[in-house]
XYZ file of C-alpha atoms in Angstrom:
507
model
C 39.276 -5.850 -3.362
C 39.300 -3.468 -6.310
C 36.863 -3.760 -9.131
C 39.344 -5.068 -11.681
C 39.592 -8.299 -9.679
C 36.304 -9.833 -10.747
C 34.845 -12.327 -13.205
C 37.470 -13.996 -15.385
C 40.336 -12.381 -13.499
C 39.127 -13.651 -10.159
C 40.700 -16.599 -8.406
C 37.538 -17.148 -6.395
C 35.613 -20.379 -6.704
C 32.755 -18.913 -8.735
C 32.326 -15.545 -10.406
C 29.697 -14.160 -12.754
C 29.828 -11.414 -15.370
C 26.527 -9.803 -16.310
C 28.091 -6.970 -18.330
C 28.216 -7.966 -21.963
C 27.054 -11.520 -22.519
C 26.407 -13.650 -19.448
C 29.603 -15.476 -18.491
C 30.423 -17.822 -15.614
C 33.932 -18.566 -14.333
C 35.268 -21.062 -11.854
C 38.774 -20.310 -10.565
C 39.347 -18.121 -13.629
C 38.218 -20.711 -16.206
C 35.102 -19.904 -18.240
C 32.370 -22.528 -18.043
C 30.068 -23.465 -20.944
C 26.460 -22.341 -20.462
C 23.304 -24.037 -21.795
C 22.423 -23.139 -25.367
C 18.899 -22.184 -24.256
C 18.552 -18.392 -23.960
C 15.720 -18.869 -21.488
C 17.902 -21.000 -19.207
C 20.652 -18.366 -19.314
C 18.145 -15.592 -18.650
C 16.755 -17.582 -15.726
C 20.244 -17.920 -14.228
C 20.962 -14.215 -14.682
C 17.653 -13.232 -13.070
C 18.153 -15.485 -10.039
C 21.718 -14.281 -9.472
C 21.056 -10.586 -10.046
C 18.023 -10.480 -7.738
C 19.751 -12.614 -5.117
C 16.584 -13.905 -3.449
C 14.043 -16.727 -3.714
C 11.288 -16.588 -6.343
C 8.082 -18.555 -6.559
C 8.066 -21.229 -9.253
C 4.850 -19.752 -10.679
C 6.560 -16.368 -10.983
C 9.511 -17.831 -12.896
C 7.198 -19.745 -15.215
C 5.281 -16.554 -16.003
C 8.521 -14.651 -16.638
C 10.020 -17.031 -19.150
C 7.509 -19.503 -20.588
C 4.176 -19.174 -22.351
C 1.282 -21.562 -22.553
C 0.564 -23.992 -24.233
C 4.137 -25.029 -23.389
C 4.600 -26.867 -20.111
C 6.233 -24.082 -18.041
C 6.879 -26.210 -14.974
C 8.604 -28.900 -16.996
C 10.644 -26.250 -18.832
C 11.683 -24.749 -15.500
C 12.751 -28.153 -14.149
C 14.745 -28.832 -17.324
C 16.491 -25.450 -17.110
C 17.381 -25.922 -13.451
C 18.855 -29.337 -14.226
C 21.082 -27.791 -16.911
C 22.116 -24.883 -14.670
C 23.018 -27.136 -11.740
C 25.659 -28.755 -13.910
C 27.224 -25.333 -14.430
C 27.159 -23.536 -11.090
C 26.754 -26.166 -8.353
C 29.994 -26.497 -6.372
C 31.313 -29.998 -5.755
C 30.660 -29.724 -2.019
C 27.537 -27.510 -2.018
C 24.530 -26.963 -4.264
C 24.221 -23.395 -5.535
C 20.678 -23.793 -6.828
C 18.316 -24.194 -3.890
C 14.779 -25.251 -4.761
C 11.747 -26.628 -3.014
C 8.116 -27.085 -4.063
C 7.392 -23.353 -3.694
C 10.534 -21.370 -4.501
C 13.830 -21.336 -6.365
C 16.953 -19.373 -5.463
C 20.684 -19.242 -6.132
C 22.951 -19.306 -3.086
C 25.158 -16.264 -3.778
C 27.321 -16.504 -0.653
C 30.962 -16.194 -1.712
C 29.955 -15.622 -5.332
C 31.594 -12.666 -7.135
C 29.292 -10.630 -9.410
C 30.814 -7.908 -11.565
C 27.980 -5.367 -11.492
C 27.490 -5.842 -7.749
C 31.207 -5.265 -7.122
C 30.982 -2.024 -9.068
C 27.914 -0.868 -7.157
C 29.775 -1.509 -3.901
C 32.727 0.549 -5.131
C 30.486 3.446 -6.131
C 28.524 3.392 -2.870
C 31.802 3.408 -0.903
C 32.879 6.604 -2.672
C 34.636 7.075 -5.992
C 36.944 9.857 -4.810
C 39.292 7.356 -3.180
C 39.524 5.035 -6.207
C 42.675 4.975 -8.341
C 42.433 6.379 -11.856
C 43.001 3.008 -13.520
C 40.158 1.459 -11.522
C 37.770 4.165 -12.703
C 38.850 3.629 -16.313
C 38.291 -0.133 -16.089
C 34.827 0.454 -14.641
C 33.967 2.942 -17.394
C 34.993 0.495 -20.121
C 33.094 -2.421 -18.610
C 29.973 -0.350 -17.960
C 29.912 0.635 -21.617
C 28.957 -2.974 -22.407
C 25.272 -3.862 -22.650
C 24.200 -5.659 -19.510
C 23.103 -9.229 -20.350
C 23.624 -8.618 -24.031
C 21.755 -11.076 -26.226
C 19.005 -11.888 -23.729
C 16.417 -9.437 -25.067
C 13.223 -11.346 -25.763
C 14.284 -14.339 -23.661
C 11.221 -13.838 -21.462
C 7.899 -12.073 -21.398
C 7.005 -8.447 -20.787
C 7.757 -8.562 -17.059
C 11.272 -9.878 -17.751
C 11.758 -7.143 -20.358
C 10.742 -4.519 -17.774
C 13.170 -5.964 -15.248
C 15.985 -6.088 -17.802
C 15.300 -2.481 -18.844
C 15.441 -1.357 -15.218
C 18.722 -3.201 -14.605
C 20.266 -1.633 -17.684
C 19.090 1.801 -16.599
C 20.756 1.196 -13.250
C 24.013 0.201 -14.971
C 23.779 3.337 -17.108
C 23.466 5.427 -13.961
C 26.637 3.819 -12.583
C 28.485 4.580 -15.816
C 27.394 8.231 -15.736
C 28.701 8.562 -12.183
C 32.045 7.004 -13.118
C 32.402 9.192 -16.227
C 31.664 12.278 -14.149
C 34.508 11.418 -11.798
C 36.889 10.692 -14.658
C 36.078 14.023 -16.313
C 37.002 15.885 -13.131
C 39.921 13.678 -12.017
C 42.947 15.903 -11.229
C 45.418 13.328 -12.553
C 44.005 13.462 -16.090
C 45.774 15.773 -18.587
C 43.425 18.215 -20.404
C 43.101 16.118 -23.580
C 42.166 12.967 -21.652
C 39.799 14.892 -19.413
C 38.074 16.262 -22.534
C 37.594 12.705 -23.826
C 35.858 11.689 -20.636
C 33.796 14.891 -20.695
C 32.538 14.041 -24.178
C 31.575 10.531 -23.083
C 29.859 11.932 -20.007
C 28.020 14.475 -22.131
C 26.871 11.787 -24.572
C 25.594 9.657 -21.686
C 23.896 12.477 -19.787
C 23.873 15.821 -21.624
C 21.478 17.560 -19.249
C 23.832 17.007 -16.320
C 26.867 18.328 -18.201
C 25.205 21.457 -19.525
C 25.901 23.396 -16.336
C 29.190 21.720 -15.487
C 32.417 23.762 -15.345
C 34.937 23.543 -18.155
C 34.878 24.103 -21.909
C 31.780 23.198 -23.852
C 32.066 20.207 -26.143
C 32.847 20.977 -29.760
C 30.043 18.941 -31.276
C 26.477 18.075 -30.368
C 26.015 14.677 -28.759
C 23.617 12.060 -29.937
C 20.052 12.500 -28.641
C 19.579 11.200 -25.135
C 17.808 7.878 -24.898
C 14.413 7.984 -23.221
C 14.565 7.371 -19.511
C 12.475 4.593 -17.972
C 9.332 5.773 -16.147
C 9.298 6.169 -12.390
C 7.545 2.865 -12.033
C 10.568 1.050 -13.458
C 12.851 3.000 -11.133
C 10.726 1.860 -8.218
C 10.735 -1.741 -9.408
C 14.527 -1.642 -9.591
C 15.050 0.127 -6.267
C 12.714 -1.869 -4.051
C 14.150 -4.440 -1.665
C 12.130 -7.604 -1.099
C 12.360 -9.699 2.038
C 10.454 -12.496 3.739
C 9.175 -13.100 7.255
C 7.310 -15.962 8.887
C 4.015 -15.678 10.759
C 3.414 -17.826 13.847
C 1.507 -20.468 11.845
C 4.507 -20.932 9.519
C 3.168 -18.933 6.563
C 5.857 -16.929 4.759
C 4.970 -13.332 3.914
C 6.857 -11.324 1.277
C 7.356 -7.613 1.895
C 9.076 -4.807 -0.001
C 10.607 -1.481 0.974
C 11.508 1.403 -1.331
C 12.604 4.966 -0.735
C 14.041 6.553 2.407
C 12.845 8.677 5.270
C 9.964 8.185 7.675
C 8.183 4.814 7.280
C 4.779 4.526 5.615
C 3.155 1.086 5.708
C 0.415 -0.133 3.370
C -1.747 -3.087 4.388
C -2.377 -5.742 1.747
C -5.593 -5.745 -0.309
C -7.169 -7.636 -3.225
C -4.950 -8.555 -5.007
C -1.251 -7.652 -4.890
C 2.066 -8.745 -6.316
C 5.177 -6.912 -5.154
C 6.799 -6.999 -8.591
C 3.845 -6.720 -10.981
C 2.316 -3.834 -8.991
C 5.028 -1.400 -10.065
C 4.301 -1.789 -13.758
C 0.565 -1.400 -13.338
C -1.496 1.533 -14.618
C -3.192 1.438 -11.210
C -0.557 1.336 -8.490
C 2.692 2.424 -10.148
C 2.202 6.203 -10.004
C 0.701 6.078 -6.518
C 3.604 4.051 -5.115
C 6.194 6.255 -6.803
C 4.529 9.373 -5.397
C 4.583 8.031 -1.828
C 8.167 6.742 -2.100
C 9.540 10.115 -3.179
C 9.739 11.329 0.421
C 9.084 8.220 2.474
C 10.298 4.727 3.168
C 7.313 2.982 1.630
C 6.554 -0.547 2.844
C 3.988 -2.961 1.491
C 3.509 -6.722 1.463
C 1.618 -9.500 -0.276
C -0.919 -11.091 2.037
C -0.962 -14.846 2.424
C -2.426 -16.632 -0.575
C -1.215 -14.256 -3.286
C 1.774 -12.555 -4.885
C 5.178 -13.611 -3.586
C 3.806 -14.801 -0.232
C 2.856 -18.431 0.402
C -0.131 -19.532 -1.664
C -0.454 -22.914 0.066
C -1.835 -21.873 3.446
C -4.626 -23.398 5.509
C -5.742 -20.150 7.103
C -7.230 -17.436 4.905
C -9.137 -15.518 7.561
C -9.424 -11.962 8.799
C -7.418 -12.703 11.953
C -4.665 -14.218 9.803
C -4.598 -11.089 7.612
C -4.082 -8.951 10.727
C -1.315 -11.277 11.925
C 0.425 -10.873 8.550
C 0.440 -7.105 9.054
C 1.749 -7.521 12.602
C 4.535 -9.816 11.392
C 5.762 -7.323 8.790
C 5.702 -4.374 11.202
C 7.558 -6.434 13.814
C 10.114 -7.794 11.358
C 11.013 -4.268 10.205
C 10.966 -2.996 13.818
C 8.590 -0.167 12.966
C 7.973 1.774 16.159
C 5.448 4.377 14.947
C 4.114 4.929 11.447
C 1.124 5.992 9.330
C -0.880 3.043 7.996
C -2.695 2.914 4.652
C -5.627 0.542 4.198
C -7.371 0.079 0.841
C -10.589 -1.915 0.320
C -10.557 -4.856 2.753
C -7.133 -3.627 3.867
C -9.022 -0.806 5.594
C -10.659 -3.248 8.010
C -7.311 -4.956 8.641
C -5.774 -1.548 9.354
C -8.622 -0.585 11.709
C -8.144 -3.765 13.723
C -4.376 -3.269 13.833
C -4.761 0.363 14.953
C -7.172 -0.707 17.703
C -4.767 -3.413 18.907
C -1.633 -1.255 18.675
C -2.550 2.394 19.302
C 1.019 3.194 20.371
C 2.390 2.287 16.920
C -0.077 3.854 14.474
C 0.571 7.603 14.118
C -2.118 8.068 11.479
C -4.702 5.969 9.656
C -5.527 6.505 5.972
C -8.458 4.461 4.660
C -9.490 4.376 1.016
C -12.508 2.567 -0.430
C -12.908 0.649 2.805
C -15.736 -1.074 4.657
C -16.231 -2.116 8.264
C -18.465 -5.153 7.587
C -18.345 -7.689 4.764
C -21.161 -8.702 2.454
C -22.488 -11.502 4.671
C -23.355 -8.932 7.350
C -24.797 -6.099 5.271
C -26.417 -7.390 2.063
C -29.798 -8.847 1.150
C -30.382 -12.552 0.623
C -30.469 -11.987 -3.137
C -27.111 -10.208 -3.039
C -25.600 -12.983 -0.908
C -26.784 -15.559 -3.458
C -25.224 -13.535 -6.278
C -21.911 -13.267 -4.425
C -21.861 -16.983 -3.719
C -22.540 -17.724 -7.401
C -19.627 -15.504 -8.432
C -17.416 -17.268 -5.887
C -18.309 -20.679 -7.359
C -17.723 -19.389 -10.878
C -14.307 -18.158 -9.778
C -13.220 -21.648 -8.786
C -13.824 -23.059 -12.267
C -12.980 -20.110 -14.485
C -10.310 -17.984 -12.799
C -7.234 -19.664 -14.248
C -8.447 -19.975 -17.832
C -7.246 -17.936 -20.792
C -10.739 -16.479 -21.147
C -10.737 -13.228 -19.106
C -14.541 -13.108 -18.861
C -14.540 -14.659 -15.387
C -12.029 -12.166 -13.989
C -13.725 -9.354 -15.910
C -16.619 -9.626 -13.448
C -14.312 -8.084 -10.859
C -12.489 -5.685 -13.167
C -15.720 -4.042 -14.278
C -16.853 -3.384 -10.713
C -13.419 -2.319 -9.522
C -12.764 0.139 -12.357
C -15.763 0.874 -14.594
C -14.348 4.257 -15.591
C -10.956 3.244 -17.003
C -9.754 2.466 -20.510
C -10.213 -0.986 -22.092
C -6.439 -1.485 -22.040
C -6.305 -0.889 -18.299
C -9.192 -3.277 -17.741
C -7.396 -5.922 -19.806
C -4.248 -5.380 -17.747
C -6.168 -5.854 -14.495
C -7.842 -9.009 -15.837
C -4.461 -10.586 -16.505
C -2.926 -9.206 -13.306
C -5.533 -10.952 -11.191
C -4.823 -14.304 -12.857
C -1.106 -13.980 -12.123
C -1.456 -13.044 -8.469
C -3.311 -16.015 -7.024
C -4.844 -19.433 -7.712
C -8.524 -20.055 -8.576
C -9.130 -21.737 -5.231
C -7.542 -18.898 -3.270
C -9.473 -16.271 -5.245
C -12.691 -17.971 -4.131
C -11.454 -18.339 -0.540
C -10.583 -14.639 -0.426
C -14.157 -13.775 -1.384
C -15.473 -15.888 1.480
C -13.033 -14.347 3.951
C -13.895 -10.793 2.927
C -17.596 -11.525 3.404
C -16.954 -12.489 7.049
C -15.144 -9.243 7.998
C -16.734 -7.217 10.794
C -14.848 -4.493 12.674
C -17.813 -2.241 13.395
C -17.304 -2.774 17.123
C -13.653 -1.642 16.803
C -14.182 1.747 15.157
C -14.567 3.571 18.477
C -11.281 2.041 19.700
C -9.167 3.781 17.033
C -7.103 6.539 18.669
C -4.988 7.621 15.693
C -5.877 10.618 13.508
C -7.854 9.155 10.598
C -8.455 10.193 6.997
C -11.206 8.377 5.082
C -11.351 8.683 1.282
C -14.036 7.099 -0.911
C -15.191 7.396 -4.504
C -18.739 8.736 -4.652
C -19.639 6.422 -7.525
C -17.817 3.325 -6.235
C -19.674 0.298 -7.640
C -17.768 -2.216 -5.552
C -18.088 -0.677 -2.096
C -20.763 2.041 -1.814
C -19.721 5.454 -0.529
C -22.104 4.995 2.414
C -19.635 2.414 3.804
C -16.872 5.004 3.801
C -19.089 7.583 5.496
C -20.069 5.005 8.131
C -16.398 4.456 9.005
C -15.732 8.198 9.187
C -18.763 8.809 11.439
C -17.777 6.129 13.917
C -14.017 6.677 14.239
C -13.548 9.573 16.669
C -12.362 12.723 14.880
C -12.067 11.079 11.453
C -12.070 13.356 8.388
C -13.988 12.242 5.274
C -12.965 13.227 1.725
C -15.356 12.268 -1.132
C -13.682 11.655 -4.491
C -15.434 12.288 -7.791
C -14.922 8.884 -9.427
C -16.795 5.688 -10.293
C -13.718 3.576 -9.620
C -13.104 1.487 -6.533
C -9.413 1.656 -7.404
C -8.173 4.980 -8.783
C -5.799 5.335 -11.727
C -3.196 8.059 -12.050
C -4.742 9.891 -14.997
C -8.108 10.674 -13.380
C -8.542 13.965 -11.443
C -9.778 12.125 -8.356
C -6.346 10.528 -7.995
C -4.712 13.958 -7.721
C -7.360 15.035 -5.202
C -6.790 11.920 -3.106
C -2.990 12.194 -3.105
C -3.191 15.893 -2.194
C -5.482 15.028 0.723
C -3.050 12.363 1.950
C -0.076 14.745 1.763
C -2.016 17.464 3.618
C -3.106 14.953 6.288
C 0.456 13.770 6.909
C 1.721 17.344 7.093
C -1.082 18.517 9.386
C -0.360 15.805 11.949
C 3.428 15.904 11.558
C 3.667 12.279 10.599
């Protein structure tokens, strides 16, 4: 089916146009949408992403307190069901945890165009290319700017950047199409040049007669990663659903979960975004949200170390990863150590950053245990409030050497990734960790990195791991931060050490 047969021209039961204003058609007839911009933005987001989303995530995307986000979400879904539910099947699928749109058999204009481009533009007729170029000149989801919060704005920006990339590719083909007479080819060359002047500068053919408008700023690599990643779900034996994401291509590189993660928010962070983008440049980078946080199930009975290891096993099995390097950060280091000891045939290399082999219940004084328990109790009552002081307790120890803006970001990030009860349960679970007896069982080449001034996990813990894993190499990093940020020199040192380690061992 060629690209011109979509949206309003389609005879299919339901078709959606995201280019220009959001429009919905059933058997070629346009359907009225709710007047609420937030409801329309919600529909567009669910359809474009094509996967389930947690209710909490949708509330954060589109509604602010002191409104009642859950009630607003229910109201919006009620309105949208009247538009897109088929007579014999519901299109909006929702349960207590998640909401999705069933896109089977649904025609989406931008997706049809992506399929055409990925199949190869050389075989497309000239008129098809021209139709695509005209449609892609429209602003994707025009009129929905500001319909949600900052995370929705980031997502919308990334989607529009993706559509712009499609348009540039189509214009490039039109400019070089042999069936175009010189005057028409020059028109397409000018449009191509205006959309992407740096790419046209070295292209064959006559130079354009006038200077194009300045090129719009490109989104940062973190937005490219957010757009490109593919999110899936797998179930652990106890029924808990784990969300995982893959981005990039090449040899696999798996990161174990750590405190705290969110597969979508991580990419826009001042902490993880640059690191993830750097790894994904040459690798198929895989990470997941552990049970109790992010896009994985929050309502789970088992938040224990063994369960964390089983989550890692489930993701590796679901993606059929045969052999891969494994990255463990903070408590994710202990999870990775246990996994490597259980599955030596699968782990080609172990990279541990800011890790520890034994939790606070095993290694601290009675006074320190009492302090940790007090912080845990405070977490239960203060974590979900608008006052960041409770979460700031963690931010300050995780990253004492970063800017106030980055600390504020991490404060808010923690609130969005898990519930108050789970945040307290995580602290208990981390205190119980003990893999000291497993260090000698690790057979994979191992790199241990640790900040010398780490105020969360002392550098002595990192050295202990390196001393007790056979052949492990220890790299001290000149930083006070438990979690590094991209603008500090220690981050460059750490990434260089990881690249050298992977190259040295051919993994």
